[in-house]
Amino acid sequence: YLPPRATVIRDGRRQAIEARGVVRGDLLVVEEGARVCADARLLEGAVDIDLSTLTGESMPAFRSADSLDSSVPLIHARDLVFSGTTCIEGGARAVVFATGMHTELGRIAALSERVEQEESPLEHQVRRVAWLIALIAVVTGIAFIPIATLGAGLSLSNGVVFAVGLLVGNVPEGLLPVITLALAAGVRGLVREGAVVKRLSAVETLGSTTVICTDKTGTLTENRMRVTTLWTPGGACRLPAPDAAEAGDEHAGSGPELGALATAISACNNAEMTDGGGPTGDPTEAAMLLAARALGADVSAERRRRRRRRQFHFDPVLKLMSTVDERDGILWVHAKGAPEALLPRCEEVASGSDQERLSDAGRDQIGRTVGEYAAQGLRVLGVARRRLERDAPPPERREEAERDLCFLGLVAMIDPPRAEVAGAVARCHTAGIRIILVTGDHGLTAAAVAQQVGIAAEDPTVVTGEQLAAMSEHELDGLLREGQELIFARTSPEAKLRIADALRAEAHVVAMTGDGVNDAPALRRADIGIAMGRSGTDVAREASTMVLTDDNFATIVAAVQAGRRVYDNIRKFIFYIFAHTTPEVTPFLVFALSGGAIPLPLTVLQLLAFDIGTETLPALALGREPAEPGLMRRPPRTRSEGVISPSLLLRAWLFLGVICATLQMTGFFYVLLKAGWQPGDRTGAGAPLHEAYRQATTMTLLGMIAGQIGTAFAARTERASLRSVGVFSNPLLLWGIAFELVLAAMLIYLPPFQSLFSTAALGADELLLVLPFPFIVWGADELRRYLLRRRRAPKEATQRAWA
Ligand code: ATP
């Protein structure tokens, strides 16, 4: 953003120096077309400056050496220019007061640099899981050495080899790739839904969202405004369609008051008519321009530009915009904005082609009319003007321009709620997620829209920006804690930061939307900052964690759902990994505890073949499971809830793990006993039972694989029946299992593998024995889940009845 060179006055001489040589106190020459390389205070001259790098505002701002004001934030001070901005028009000299990282641009850069990647709850828990698994692996490995050497009489070197095998067998090599791939697949899926997530782990944070703070315009509504009514003190004029002015109650679309209103709307506007006939620009202004055209006003952008002498941009804090325009040699201030902001600046009101003092009764009447329109969910803007003294220069300060105005009328416009929002709101409510509306619009408009989309019931609590400012932190905490439907209206961007802070202090996981530059701090502070891709500024997008490419509230809910699904899938995978611990350890325990009387039911290489060869693919597939039914019907999980719960371990180790281990050991003993083996018989190389022993270990391996297939199906759901998600709905898993079976066949029947893994071909009766294993494992878990659902159902029905 910075120019390589700058022009300064040093020693009374004008000279071009390298921009990095500019220091505080330098006298900077700001010229048309030049980029500014430092923050500086204007000493003489005036410039129009493009501040978009800092504010995102596309229209240039006027800055002048004569416009001193210290009461506004630095960025709005009208005698300052900033590093990284461009001078569009005019020329000035300015004294540098900040350079490099001390400038506003530097501050933003530093802010971005400083953002520490806080460990997400998932990252934290995965770290814990890794430690736990490492502990289990090491302890079982080490414990095996004395048991094997002292108890079973193995040599120390053999004992160590077995211990290492056991240790490796317990290490889930797939953990990292599966979690990463599950998150990445979640991120990719979200892009298709209209959300770009910038950090992988954010997907999972989304899943634990407890509060969504959303704005209204464009997120809940379509941001396609259409003026429905123009109101002047003389009466109302309805515009049923964008282009056709239809006779209203009292006006016929003409009259001096309406004419003045239309002229002011057209002048104080930056939207433009395109060649195709439609308007472009800010939707509010575009709608107003169409209304002005319908009333016969001149809407030529070219002539408007020629007439315009000054512009005070729309300020989201003041909620006002004004312009100074010259018509037939007379200067006019035209202003529009929120009626509550505009009315205090009005002294008079238009009356026919004349104007009169604005009485208290007149103000009340306007206020009532605003209330009536707003209560219908309409967005209402006031419009006013002032004729300036002949020969007076255009006012340079906003306060000078926006005072003693003559109120012209109101413009009410409809912005229909997005069709899909009501459904998304309902899903949030069943998912236990609270929605708080934080908007710059009028409280009644916000309440009406909130009711239309189902965020609020009859009488929501509306807190205005002023009321919020008067609240202490304690009061705000109390208000948020009460848990009722809340609407924050006429808020400033700073209010969002306070609300995010207060909610986070209450241990909520907060998703917050925003589009303006001033929203950036709140977007950073929220757990999930959500910026608008279409209407938002770059600064907001930079500060956010997620960008909505369609600006749609429903997409946030889809993202939350995706987050929950990804988290669930990670749990499924971890469960699947843990379920292998018991079957992997059991053969070694049987061998050791029998003091060697039972030969080792599984060799170390067979264990590794199972662990590395057959485990990972189905695990990867579990990371891609579709959502379980009821995913959005349960409350958000708490921040402290671990990815591993005691019930998960119980189900993995003591339930499925024990069933699998029992089945595989049944297979092992079946083969041995069939061959006439008795405890203590020799099975080593050369012994008559050696071939039978090789077959028996092969049976253990095949039994383990079969159990693993059953576990993979069982792991697919935590509570629901497999039928409800579809037995064949995860094709990746089916491919993974097919691969596993092919690999198992190769291990058992191909001679090179047989000699490497000490396996032997199995007969038909052995294969028949193993065939039902997956169904037994899966069926047992299906039964467990069924009983669980039946036990919980009455409890939930009672809870619902109470709710
Ligand atoms: P949200 O924050 O939910 O998106 P919003 O779009 O109404 O709501 P802002 O854009 O900050 O929030 O607008 C706040 C108020 O400022 C509006 O209700 C309106 O009264 C006024 N306003 C909006 N746009 C303009 C504009 N271009 N010119 C003048 N006033 C405007």
Short mmCIF file of C-alpha atoms and ligand atoms in Angstrom, two decimals, residues 215-217 282 285 314 319 321 336-338 379-381 439-441 490, ligand 1:
data_model
loop_
_atom_site.label_atom_id
_atom_site.label_comp_id
_atom_site.label_asym_id
_atom_site.label_seq_id
_atom_site.Cartn_x
_atom_site.Cartn_y
_atom_site.Cartn_z
CA ASP A 215 -27.24 -8.47 11.88
CA LYS A 216 -30.37 -7.98 9.89
CA THR A 217 -29.92 -6.35 6.53
CA ASP A 282 -25.96 0.48 -1.98
CA GLU A 285 -29.84 4.16 -2.01
CA PHE A 314 -22.91 7.76 5.41
CA LYS A 319 -26.56 7.07 10.79
CA MET A 321 -25.38 11.09 5.06
CA LYS A 336 -30.92 11.63 4.77
CA GLY A 337 -30.64 9.04 7.49
CA ALA A 338 -32.27 7.43 10.49
CA ARG A 379 -36.93 0.40 6.94
CA VAL A 380 -37.60 4.13 7.37
CA LEU A 381 -35.28 6.96 6.41
CA THR A 439 -28.71 -4.21 14.01
CA GLY A 440 -28.22 -0.60 13.07
CA ASP A 441 -31.88 -0.33 12.13
CA ARG A 490 -29.59 1.31 16.53
P1 ATP B 1 -27.74 -4.22 9.96
O1 ATP B 1 -26.74 -3.72 10.95
O2 ATP B 1 -28.65 -5.21 10.55
O3 ATP B 1 -27.18 -4.64 8.64
P2 ATP B 1 -28.58 -1.74 8.88
O4 ATP B 1 -28.18 -2.06 7.50
O5 ATP B 1 -29.89 -1.03 9.06
O6 ATP B 1 -28.73 -2.99 9.76
P3 ATP B 1 -26.66 0.28 8.95
O7 ATP B 1 -26.27 0.05 7.56
O8 ATP B 1 -25.62 0.62 9.98
O9 ATP B 1 -27.44 -0.92 9.56
O10 ATP B 1 -27.74 1.43 8.91
C1 ATP B 1 -28.24 1.99 10.10
C2 ATP B 1 -29.27 3.03 9.76
O11 ATP B 1 -28.65 4.09 9.03
C3 ATP B 1 -30.38 2.55 8.85
O12 ATP B 1 -31.44 1.99 9.58
C4 ATP B 1 -30.82 3.80 8.14
O13 ATP B 1 -31.73 4.53 8.94
C5 ATP B 1 -29.53 4.58 8.03
N1 ATP B 1 -28.89 4.40 6.72
C6 ATP B 1 -28.53 3.27 6.14
N2 ATP B 1 -27.97 3.49 4.95
C7 ATP B 1 -27.99 4.80 4.75
C8 ATP B 1 -27.55 5.67 3.71
N3 ATP B 1 -26.99 5.21 2.60
N4 ATP B 1 -27.75 6.98 3.85
C9 ATP B 1 -28.31 7.47 4.97
N5 ATP B 1 -28.73 6.73 5.98
C10 ATP B 1 -28.60 5.41 5.89
#
